[in-house]
Coordinates of C-alpha atoms in Angstrom, one line a residue:
M346 CA 14.0 4.3 -21.0
A347 CA 14.9 1.1 -23.1
A348 CA 16.8 -0.5 -20.0
H349 CA 13.4 0.4 -17.9
K350 CA 11.4 -1.3 -20.2
Q351 CA 14.2 -4.3 -20.9
A352 CA 13.4 -4.7 -17.0
R353 CA 10.1 -5.4 -17.8
H354 CA 10.0 -8.0 -19.9
K355 CA 12.9 -9.5 -17.8
N356 CA 10.6 -9.5 -14.1
R357 CA 7.8 -9.8 -12.8
V358 CA 6.8 -6.1 -11.4
A359 CA 4.9 -5.8 -8.3
L360 CA 3.9 -2.7 -6.5
V361 CA 3.1 -3.1 -2.6
L362 CA 0.6 -0.5 -1.3
Q363 CA 0.4 0.3 2.9
G364 CA -2.6 1.9 4.9
G365 CA -2.1 5.5 5.4
G366 CA -5.6 7.1 5.5
A367 CA -4.3 10.2 3.4
L368 CA -1.2 10.0 3.2
G369 CA -1.8 7.5 0.5
A370 CA -2.1 10.1 -1.7
Y371 CA 2.1 9.8 -1.5
Q372 CA 1.7 6.3 -3.3
A373 CA -0.4 7.4 -6.4
G374 CA 2.0 9.6 -7.2
V375 CA 4.7 7.0 -6.8
F376 CA 2.7 5.4 -9.3
E377 CA 2.5 7.9 -11.3
A378 CA 6.4 8.3 -11.6
M379 CA 6.5 4.4 -12.5
H380 CA 3.4 4.5 -15.0
E381 CA 5.3 7.5 -16.7
H382 CA 8.2 5.0 -16.8
D383 CA 6.9 1.6 -18.3
L384 CA 6.6 0.4 -14.7
V385 CA 3.2 -0.1 -13.8
P386 CA 3.0 -3.1 -12.4
D387 CA 1.6 -6.6 -13.3
W388 CA 0.4 -7.3 -10.0
V389 CA -0.6 -4.7 -6.6
V390 CA -1.2 -5.9 -3.7
G391 CA -3.1 -3.1 -1.1
T392 CA -3.9 -2.7 2.3
S393 CA -6.8 -0.1 3.4
I394 CA -5.9 3.2 1.1
G395 CA -3.2 1.3 -0.2
A396 CA -6.5 -1.5 -1.5
I397 CA -8.4 1.3 -2.9
N398 CA -5.6 2.8 -4.7
A399 CA -4.2 -1.0 -6.0
A400 CA -7.8 -1.5 -7.2
I401 CA -7.9 1.8 -9.0
I402 CA -4.7 0.4 -10.6
A403 CA -6.0 -2.9 -11.3
G404 CA -9.9 -1.8 -12.5
N405 CA -8.7 0.2 -15.3
K406 CA -7.3 0.3 -18.4
P407 CA -3.6 1.8 -18.1
V408 CA -4.9 5.1 -20.2
D409 CA -7.0 6.0 -17.1
Q410 CA -5.2 4.7 -14.4
V411 CA -3.6 7.9 -12.9
S412 CA -6.8 10.2 -14.0
R413 CA -9.0 7.4 -12.2
L414 CA -6.5 7.8 -9.2
Q415 CA -6.6 12.1 -9.3
E416 CA -10.4 12.0 -10.1
F417 CA -10.7 9.7 -6.0
W418 CA -7.5 12.0 -4.9
R419 CA -10.5 14.9 -5.3
R420 CA -12.9 13.6 -4.4
V421 CA -12.0 13.1 -1.3
A422 CA -9.5 16.5 -0.8
H423 CA -11.2 19.6 2.0
E424 CA -11.2 22.6 0.1
D425 CA -8.5 24.4 2.1
S426 CA -9.5 28.2 3.8
F427 CA -6.5 29.9 1.9
D428 CA -3.8 29.4 -0.6
L429 CA -1.6 27.2 1.1
T430 CA 1.4 28.6 -1.1
Q431 CA 0.7 31.8 -0.2
V432 CA 1.4 31.9 3.8
I433 CA 3.4 31.1 6.0
D434 CA 3.9 28.3 7.7
S435 CA 2.0 28.2 10.5
A436 CA -1.3 29.0 8.4
R437 CA -0.9 26.5 6.9
Q438 CA -0.1 24.2 10.3
F439 CA -3.3 25.8 11.5
N440 CA -4.9 25.2 8.3
T441 CA -4.3 21.8 7.9
W442 CA -5.6 21.3 12.1
L443 CA -9.3 22.5 10.4
S444 CA -9.1 19.9 7.9
T445 CA -8.1 17.3 9.9
L446 CA -11.1 19.1 12.7
D447 CA -13.4 18.9 9.9
S448 CA -12.9 15.1 8.8
V449 CA -13.5 14.0 12.3
V450 CA -16.6 16.3 12.5
H451 CA -18.5 16.2 8.9
G452 CA -16.7 13.6 7.6
V453 CA -14.4 13.0 4.3
H454 CA -16.8 13.3 1.0
G455 CA -16.9 10.6 -1.4
F456 CA -15.5 8.4 1.7
F457 CA -17.1 8.5 5.1
S458 CA -19.7 10.2 7.1
P459 CA -20.8 10.2 10.6
R460 CA -23.9 8.3 11.8
L461 CA -25.5 11.3 13.1
F462 CA -28.0 8.7 15.2
S463 CA -26.4 6.1 15.8
T464 CA -26.4 4.4 19.5
F465 CA -23.1 3.1 19.1
A466 CA -20.9 6.1 21.1
T467 CA -22.7 5.9 23.6
G468 CA -22.3 2.3 24.1
F469 CA -25.5 0.3 23.7
P470 CA -25.0 -2.6 21.2
V471 CA -26.0 -2.3 16.9
A472 CA -25.8 -3.9 13.9
P473 CA -22.2 -5.9 13.6
E474 CA -22.3 -3.6 10.4
E475 CA -22.9 -0.7 11.8
A476 CA -20.4 -0.7 14.4
S477 CA -18.6 2.0 13.8
F478 CA -18.8 5.7 13.8
Y479 CA -19.1 6.8 10.6
D480 CA -21.1 4.9 7.4
T481 CA -19.1 3.9 4.3
S482 CA -21.4 4.0 1.9
A483 CA -20.0 7.1 -0.1
L484 CA -17.3 5.2 -0.4
A485 CA -19.3 2.2 -2.0
A486 CA -21.0 4.3 -4.4
T487 CA -17.0 6.2 -4.7
L488 CA -15.4 3.5 -5.4
K489 CA -18.4 2.1 -8.3
E490 CA -17.8 4.9 -10.2
L491 CA -14.1 5.0 -10.4
I492 CA -13.1 0.9 -10.7
D493 CA -14.3 -1.5 -13.5
F494 CA -14.9 -4.5 -12.2
D495 CA -15.4 -6.5 -15.1
Y496 CA -12.2 -5.4 -16.3
L497 CA -10.3 -5.4 -12.9
N498 CA -11.3 -9.6 -12.7
A499 CA -10.6 -9.8 -16.9
P500 CA -8.0 -12.9 -17.1
D501 CA -5.2 -11.0 -18.7
S502 CA -5.7 -8.3 -16.5
M503 CA -3.5 -6.8 -13.9
R504 CA -3.1 -9.2 -10.6
L505 CA -5.0 -7.6 -7.5
T506 CA -4.4 -8.5 -4.2
V507 CA -6.2 -7.0 -0.9
N508 CA -5.7 -8.2 2.8
A509 CA -8.8 -8.1 5.4
L510 CA -8.8 -10.0 8.9
K511 CA -11.3 -11.9 10.3
V512 CA -13.7 -10.6 13.0
T513 CA -14.1 -13.2 14.7
C514 CA -10.7 -14.9 14.8
G515 CA -8.5 -12.0 14.2
E516 CA -7.3 -14.8 10.8
L517 CA -5.3 -12.4 7.7
V518 CA -7.0 -13.7 4.6
N519 CA -5.5 -12.4 1.0
F520 CA -8.7 -10.9 -1.3
D521 CA -6.7 -12.3 -4.8
K522 CA -8.2 -12.0 -8.2
K523 CA -6.5 -15.4 -9.3
Q524 CA -8.4 -17.4 -6.5
Q525 CA -11.9 -14.9 -6.6
T526 CA -13.1 -12.6 -7.9
I527 CA -13.1 -9.3 -6.5
G528 CA -16.2 -6.4 -5.8
I529 CA -16.3 -3.5 -3.7
E530 CA -17.4 -5.3 -0.3
H531 CA -13.4 -6.8 -0.6
I532 CA -11.8 -3.4 -1.0
M533 CA -13.8 -2.0 1.8
A534 CA -13.2 -4.9 3.9
S535 CA -9.7 -4.3 3.5
C536 CA -10.0 -0.4 4.5
A537 CA -12.8 -1.1 7.5
L538 CA -10.3 0.2 10.2
P539 CA -12.7 0.4 13.6
P540 CA -13.8 2.3 15.4
G541 CA -13.9 4.6 13.1
L542 CA -15.2 2.6 9.1
P543 CA -17.5 -0.3 10.1
P544 CA -17.1 -3.9 9.6
V545 CA -18.1 -5.8 6.3
R546 CA -19.8 -8.6 6.1
I547 CA -18.2 -11.3 3.0
D548 CA -19.7 -14.6 2.2
G549 CA -21.2 -14.6 6.4
E550 CA -17.7 -13.7 7.8
L551 CA -17.1 -10.1 9.4
Y552 CA -13.7 -8.1 8.3
W553 CA -11.9 -5.4 9.1
D554 CA -8.9 -3.5 8.2
G555 CA -5.8 -5.5 7.4
G556 CA -3.7 -3.1 8.4
L557 CA -3.9 -4.5 12.0
Y558 CA -2.8 -8.0 10.9
S559 CA -0.2 -5.8 8.7
N560 CA 0.0 -3.1 7.8
T561 CA 2.6 -3.9 5.1
P562 CA 1.7 -6.9 2.7
L563 CA 5.3 -7.7 1.5
E564 CA 4.9 -11.5 3.0
T565 CA 2.0 -12.0 0.0
V566 CA 4.6 -11.5 -2.4
L567 CA 7.3 -13.4 -0.6
D568 CA 4.9 -16.4 0.0
D569 CA 3.4 -16.2 -4.1
Q570 CA 4.0 -19.6 -5.3
P571 CA 5.8 -20.7 -7.9
P572 CA 8.0 -18.4 -6.8
V573 CA 9.1 -15.9 -10.1
D574 CA 12.2 -13.2 -10.4
T575 CA 10.2 -10.0 -8.9
L576 CA 11.0 -6.6 -8.9
C577 CA 8.8 -5.3 -6.6
F578 CA 8.2 -1.0 -4.9
M579 CA 7.5 -0.9 -1.7
V580 CA 5.8 2.2 -0.5
E581 CA 6.4 2.5 2.9
L582 CA 4.3 6.0 4.7
W583 CA 4.6 5.3 8.1
N584 CA 8.6 5.2 9.9
A585 CA 10.0 3.2 12.4
H586 CA 12.7 5.5 13.2
G587 CA 11.6 9.3 15.6
P588 CA 12.8 10.6 18.2
E589 CA 12.2 10.4 22.0
P590 CA 8.1 11.8 22.4
T591 CA 7.2 14.4 24.8
T592 CA 4.2 15.4 24.9
L593 CA 0.8 13.9 24.2
D594 CA 0.2 14.9 20.3
S595 CA 3.7 13.3 20.0
V596 CA 3.7 10.3 22.3
Y597 CA 0.5 9.4 19.5
T598 CA 2.0 10.1 16.5
R599 CA 5.4 7.7 17.6
Q600 CA 2.8 5.0 19.2
K601 CA 1.0 5.3 15.1
D602 CA 4.1 4.9 13.3
V603 CA 5.3 1.9 15.4
M604 CA 2.1 1.2 15.0
Y605 CA 2.0 0.7 11.5
A606 CA 5.8 1.5 9.9
S607 CA 6.6 -2.1 7.5
R608 CA 7.6 -5.1 9.2
S609 CA 9.2 -6.1 5.9
K610 CA 12.7 -6.8 8.1
R611 CA 11.3 -9.3 9.9
H612 CA 9.4 -11.0 7.1
I613 CA 12.5 -11.0 5.0
E614 CA 15.0 -12.1 7.4
A615 CA 11.6 -15.3 7.8
Y616 CA 12.2 -15.5 3.9
L617 CA 15.7 -15.9 3.8
H618 CA 16.0 -18.2 6.2
T619 CA 13.4 -20.6 3.9
H620 CA 15.1 -19.8 0.8
Q621 CA 18.7 -20.9 2.7
L622 CA 17.4 -24.0 4.1
Q623 CA 15.8 -25.3 0.7
C624 CA 19.0 -24.3 -1.3
M625 CA 20.5 -26.5 1.5
I626 CA 18.3 -29.6 1.0
R627 CA 18.8 -28.4 -2.3
R628 CA 22.5 -29.7 -2.2
L629 CA 21.7 -32.6 -0.6
Y630 CA 19.2 -34.1 -3.4
E631 CA 22.4 -34.0 -5.4
K632 CA 24.4 -36.5 -4.0
L633 CA 22.0 -38.5 -3.5
P634 CA 22.4 -42.3 -5.4
Q635 CA 19.9 -42.1 -8.6
Q636 CA 17.6 -44.0 -7.4
L637 CA 16.6 -42.4 -4.8
K638 CA 15.7 -39.7 -6.5
A639 CA 13.9 -40.8 -8.9
E640 CA 12.4 -42.3 -5.6
T641 CA 11.5 -37.7 -4.6
D642 CA 8.3 -37.2 -4.8
K643 CA 8.0 -34.3 -7.7
E644 CA 6.1 -32.0 -5.3
V645 CA 9.0 -32.0 -2.4
L646 CA 11.0 -31.0 -6.1
A647 CA 9.1 -28.5 -6.8
A648 CA 9.1 -26.9 -3.4
L649 CA 12.9 -27.2 -3.6
D650 CA 13.4 -25.3 -7.1
Q651 CA 14.1 -21.5 -4.9
D652 CA 16.0 -20.3 -8.4
S653 CA 14.7 -16.4 -8.3
T654 CA 15.2 -13.3 -6.6
I655 CA 12.5 -10.9 -5.4
H656 CA 14.1 -7.3 -6.1
V657 CA 12.3 -5.5 -3.0
V658 CA 12.7 -1.5 -3.8
R659 CA 12.0 0.8 -0.9
V660 CA 10.0 3.9 -1.3
P661 CA 9.8 6.6 2.0
Y662 CA 7.3 9.0 2.2
R663 CA 9.4 11.0 4.3
G664 CA 7.1 14.0 4.9
Q665 CA 6.8 15.1 8.9
D666 CA 3.3 16.6 8.6
W667 CA 4.3 18.7 12.0
H668 CA 4.7 15.2 13.6
M669 CA 1.0 14.8 13.5
A670 CA -0.8 12.2 15.3
A671 CA -4.0 12.5 12.8
K672 CA -2.1 12.7 10.4
D673 CA -3.3 9.9 7.9
I674 CA -7.4 12.3 8.6
N675 CA -5.8 15.0 7.3
F676 CA -7.7 15.5 3.8
S677 CA -6.1 18.6 3.3
R678 CA -6.2 19.7 -0.5
G679 CA -3.2 21.5 -0.4
S680 CA -1.6 18.5 1.5
L681 CA -2.8 15.6 -0.1
E682 CA -1.5 17.2 -3.5
W683 CA 1.8 17.7 -2.4
R684 CA 1.7 14.3 -0.6
W685 CA 1.7 13.6 -4.5
H686 CA 4.1 15.7 -5.4
E687 CA 7.0 13.9 -3.4
G688 CA 6.1 10.6 -4.3
Y689 CA 5.9 11.3 -7.9
Q690 CA 9.5 13.0 -7.4
D691 CA 10.9 10.4 -4.7
A692 CA 9.8 7.8 -7.2
T693 CA 11.4 9.5 -10.2
R694 CA 14.7 9.9 -8.5
V695 CA 15.1 6.4 -7.5
I696 CA 13.9 4.9 -10.8
K697 CA 16.7 6.9 -12.1
Q698 CA 19.3 5.1 -9.7
A699 CA 18.0 2.4 -11.4
S700 CA 20.3 0.2 -9.3
W701 CA 18.2 -2.8 -9.5
L702 CA 19.0 -3.1 -13.2
A703 CA 22.5 -4.1 -12.7
D704 CA 21.9 -6.8 -10.9
A705 CA 18.0 -8.2 -12.4
N706 CA 17.9 -12.0 -13.4
T707 CA 22.2 -12.1 -12.3
N708 CA 22.0 -14.3 -9.0
H709 CA 19.8 -16.0 -6.9
D710 CA 19.9 -14.7 -3.3
G711 CA 16.7 -15.1 -2.7
V712 CA 15.7 -11.0 -1.6
V713 CA 17.6 -8.6 -2.5
V714 CA 16.6 -4.9 -0.7
H715 CA 17.3 -1.6 -2.4
E716 CA 17.7 1.4 -0.2
F717 CA 17.2 4.3 -1.3
V718 CA 18.1 7.9 0.5
V719 CA 16.1 11.3 0.0
D720 CA 16.0 14.6 1.0
P721 CA 14.2 14.4 4.1
V722 CA 11.0 17.0 3.6
N723 CA 8.9 18.5 6.6
Q724 CA 6.3 20.4 5.5
P725 CA 3.9 21.9 2.3
A726 CA 6.7 24.9 0.8
Q727 CA 5.3 24.7 -2.7
K728 CA 2.4 24.0 -4.9
P729 CA 3.0 21.4 -6.7
E730 CA 3.5 21.2 -10.5
R731 CA 0.4 18.8 -10.9
G732 CA -3.1 19.2 -9.5
L733 CA -5.9 16.9 -7.9

């Protein structure tokens, strides 16, 4: 524990959360483990369900963060038809199918509900803010109750950034507490995934889910200025690698995984390329005559001062969810509890390995990625020690 606290003081701690609907319970479990090990982030960045989890974390005092996350996931959970710990695997899978079907037909309590009398589904035009199958007014009420926005926007509280996409031009926008006051509308814009959930209008512009552009907002951390030594936990809910699909459902599953999986490798390669160029220019600058050095613009020098390292700690969700394409709308209580439990266990193992502590603040490589191999999981096998 002491080693973790020492790293906590030396490095800024960031937490990056993907979009993934019901899979986001895994992120909550990861945060609980970080909280227990004194790795509560200075900065949390989220997209879609990651934005909701991030806002609940940043919008509450440390003593209340885990309990408020538990309350959110308890509210959106769909009660199971039977005790999943007492039945065979095929029964658990059938329950998951029923839960997912119920979410589609009736919505998710505290999150979204169907627009019963809307003409949107029949192809007729509607108001832009109502162009969706579901209404999210329930989510607005939930966020208002679970997030203290005064605390969230206080100057000395945790930094929050959520991403959303401008509908009319396809531009990704970062809503950052450092730049503006964050409200419910910014969180809801980040998780407005069409055509299911409606766009949100902010300052005259319509916004959709930021995951349509980039579902893993790691580039937000990489592009932050000025650069500082950072320990970044990146929780990944989708897996870009998988078997060749052979059925319609497995094709949809593979499509979703590939579409929403992390593009972190590409972002890191681009960041490292820029970092190497800056280091090269810096070395050339050092060889200039003193007079030319004095004439160099200070802003140019500041841009070249990149003696910092971002340690990216990948925490991947390994659940297979029976290779269901609709796994992100499976809000079965048993599934949510299991995902939370797996996130907690995986993050605990990652933190105990703590290989990043050995070289934290000892080099300036730009980015160092820490990969961890955890035991694969397939489906809920036991009830977790902690419930929602």
